[in-house]
Structures are given as C-alpha cells and as structure tokens.
GROMACS .gro file of C-alpha atoms in nm:
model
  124
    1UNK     CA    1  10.478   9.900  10.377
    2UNK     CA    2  10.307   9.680  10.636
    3UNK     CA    3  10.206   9.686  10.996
    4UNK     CA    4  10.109   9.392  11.137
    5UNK     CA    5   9.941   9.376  11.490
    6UNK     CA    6   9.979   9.055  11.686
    7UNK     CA    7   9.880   8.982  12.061
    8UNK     CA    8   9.508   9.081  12.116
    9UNK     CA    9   9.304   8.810  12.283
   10UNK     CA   10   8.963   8.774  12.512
   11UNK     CA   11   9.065   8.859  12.875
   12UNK     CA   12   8.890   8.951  13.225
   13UNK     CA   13   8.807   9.262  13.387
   14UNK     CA   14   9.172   9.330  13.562
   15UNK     CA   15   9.428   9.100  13.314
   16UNK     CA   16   9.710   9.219  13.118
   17UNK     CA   17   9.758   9.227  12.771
   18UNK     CA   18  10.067   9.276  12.533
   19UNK     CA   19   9.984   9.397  12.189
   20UNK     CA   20  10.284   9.418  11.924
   21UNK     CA   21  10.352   9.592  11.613
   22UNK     CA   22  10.589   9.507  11.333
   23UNK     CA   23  10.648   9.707  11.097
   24UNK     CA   24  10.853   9.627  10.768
   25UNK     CA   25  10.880   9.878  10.462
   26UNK     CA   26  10.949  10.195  10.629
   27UNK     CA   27  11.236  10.377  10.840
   28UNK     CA   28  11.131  10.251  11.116
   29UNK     CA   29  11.342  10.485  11.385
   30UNK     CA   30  11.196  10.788  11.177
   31UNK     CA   31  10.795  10.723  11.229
   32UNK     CA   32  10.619  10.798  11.543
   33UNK     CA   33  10.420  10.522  11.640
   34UNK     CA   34  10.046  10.546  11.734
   35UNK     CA   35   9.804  10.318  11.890
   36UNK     CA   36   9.463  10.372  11.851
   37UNK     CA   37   9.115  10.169  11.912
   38UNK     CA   38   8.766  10.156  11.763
   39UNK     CA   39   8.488   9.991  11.967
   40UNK     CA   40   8.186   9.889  11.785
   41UNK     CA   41   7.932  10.228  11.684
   42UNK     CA   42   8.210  10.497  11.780
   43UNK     CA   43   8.504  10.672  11.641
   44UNK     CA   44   8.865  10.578  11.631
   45UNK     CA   45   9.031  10.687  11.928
   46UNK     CA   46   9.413  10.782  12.033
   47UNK     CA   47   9.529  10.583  12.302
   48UNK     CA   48   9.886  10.645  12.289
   49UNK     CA   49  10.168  10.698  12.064
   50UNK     CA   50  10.538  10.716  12.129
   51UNK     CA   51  10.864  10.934  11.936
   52UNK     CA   52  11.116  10.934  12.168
   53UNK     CA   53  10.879  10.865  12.506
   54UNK     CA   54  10.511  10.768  12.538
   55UNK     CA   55  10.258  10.962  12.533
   56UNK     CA   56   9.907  10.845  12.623
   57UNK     CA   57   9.517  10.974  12.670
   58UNK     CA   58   9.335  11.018  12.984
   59UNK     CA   59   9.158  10.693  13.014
   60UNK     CA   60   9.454  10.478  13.001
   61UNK     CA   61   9.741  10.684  13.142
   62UNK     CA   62   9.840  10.493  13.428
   63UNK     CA   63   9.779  10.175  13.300
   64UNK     CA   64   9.917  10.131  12.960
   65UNK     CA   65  10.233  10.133  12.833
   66UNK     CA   66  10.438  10.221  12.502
   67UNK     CA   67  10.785  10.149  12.394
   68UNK     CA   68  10.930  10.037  12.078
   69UNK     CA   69  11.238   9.847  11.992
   70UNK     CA   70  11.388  10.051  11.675
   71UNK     CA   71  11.631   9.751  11.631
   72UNK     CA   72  11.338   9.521  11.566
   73UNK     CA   73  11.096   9.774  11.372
   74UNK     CA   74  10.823   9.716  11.672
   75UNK     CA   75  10.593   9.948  11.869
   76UNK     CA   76  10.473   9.746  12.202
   77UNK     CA   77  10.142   9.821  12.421
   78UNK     CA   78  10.147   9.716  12.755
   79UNK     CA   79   9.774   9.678  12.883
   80UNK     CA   80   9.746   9.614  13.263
   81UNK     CA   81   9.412   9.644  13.466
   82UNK     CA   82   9.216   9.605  13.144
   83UNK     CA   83   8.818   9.706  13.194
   84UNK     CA   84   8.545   9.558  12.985
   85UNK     CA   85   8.534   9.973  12.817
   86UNK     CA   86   8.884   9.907  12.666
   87UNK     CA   87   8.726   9.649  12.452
   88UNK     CA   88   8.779   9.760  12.088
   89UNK     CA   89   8.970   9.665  11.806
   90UNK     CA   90   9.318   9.770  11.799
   91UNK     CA   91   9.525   9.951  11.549
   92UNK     CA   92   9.860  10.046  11.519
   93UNK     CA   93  10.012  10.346  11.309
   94UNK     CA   94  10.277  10.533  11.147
   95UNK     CA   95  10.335  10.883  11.109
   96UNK     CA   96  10.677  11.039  10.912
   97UNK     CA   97  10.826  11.274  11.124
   98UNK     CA   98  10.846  11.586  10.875
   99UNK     CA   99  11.005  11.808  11.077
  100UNK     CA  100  11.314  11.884  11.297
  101UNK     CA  101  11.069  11.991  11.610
  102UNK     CA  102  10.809  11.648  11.568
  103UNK     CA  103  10.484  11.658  11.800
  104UNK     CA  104  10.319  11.294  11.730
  105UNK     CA  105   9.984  11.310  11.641
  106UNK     CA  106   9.640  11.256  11.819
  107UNK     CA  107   9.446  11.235  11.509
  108UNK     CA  108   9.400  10.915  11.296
  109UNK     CA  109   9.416  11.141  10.941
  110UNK     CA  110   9.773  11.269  11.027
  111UNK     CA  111   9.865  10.919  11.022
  112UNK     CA  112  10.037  10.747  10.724
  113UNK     CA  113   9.995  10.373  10.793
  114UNK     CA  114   9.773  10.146  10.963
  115UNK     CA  115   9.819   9.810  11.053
  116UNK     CA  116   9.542   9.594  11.049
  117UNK     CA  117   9.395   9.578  11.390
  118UNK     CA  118   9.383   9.324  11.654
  119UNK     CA  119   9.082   9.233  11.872
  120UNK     CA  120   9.074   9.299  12.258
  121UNK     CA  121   8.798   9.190  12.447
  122UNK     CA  122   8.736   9.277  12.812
  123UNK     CA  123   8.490   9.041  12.994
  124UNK     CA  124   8.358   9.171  13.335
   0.00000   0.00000   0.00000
C-alpha cells in the first residue's frame, strides 16, 4: 500500500495551493480519505476528509476543498486564501470503511494509511 502526496510548495499569505494524493495498493473507492497537518511542536490535526462529500474543520471550511477521482485512486486538496497558520506538513490518509452506515474519521489512530507528507509553507 502507498500514498504518495505531491503538490506542497512555499507560497504567500493569500495564494492557492493544490495538494494530491495517489494512492496504489488498496480499493481505492472503498477508503475514506483524510487530510491532516502537523505544524512544528503540535499535534496532528484533521483538516478534512471526504466518503462520498467533503467534510472539513472549522479553520479551513470555506476555503479548502476535497474531492477525489475514484477512477484515478486520488484524494485532491484545494487550498485557497492560504495564511502563514496553515503552514504545516501535510498528510494524507486512508481509512476502510467497515461498515454499511461509514462516518469518516476525525482522529489520526482510526486511520489505516498515511502517505508521507508534503510541506506547505505560508509566508506573510
């Protein structure tokens, strides 16, 4: 199984950014997909994750955007209006839907692949 993250870059305040997510090794149409980011001295954080529709925290609803492409086995972020706090590194993951009635996860440990991570820097 493998996840690879592609697209992160250094940016200003206000740019856009398009993250991707291939994933090879898995079913891909049965996984939900999360994204989530790690700045330097804090915790992994959600930032969105999509099953059949995105679903995305607080401080970058509005903003961001998920959708993946089941024909090409790839989760997308769309990062508009960046700010120098989204600056993190940024991880995409898998989670096996296990049940007929599937609530994607907000936690990191429900997840059961990681890609590798990609570095977004904000610059004010």
């Amino acid at each position: 199984v493998q996840l690879q993250a592609s697209g992160g870059g250094l940016v200003q305040a206000g740019a856009s950014l398009r993250l991707s997510c291939a994933a090879s090794g898995i079913w891909f149409s049965s996984y939900g997909m999360g994204w989530f980011r790690q700045a330097p001295g804090k915790e992994r954080e959600f930032v969105g994750g999509i099953w059949k529709s995105g679903e995305y925290a607080d401080s970058v609803k509005g903003r961001f955007t998920i959708s993946r492409d089941n024909a090409k086995n790839t989760v997308y972020l769309q990062m508009n209006s960046l700010k120098p706090e989204d600056t993190a590194v940024y991880y995409c993951a898998a989670d096996r839907r296990s049940s007929v009635i599937y609530e994607l996860p907000r936690v990191s440990s429900s997840y059961d692949y990681w890609g590798q991570g990609t570095q977004v820097t904000v610059s004010s």
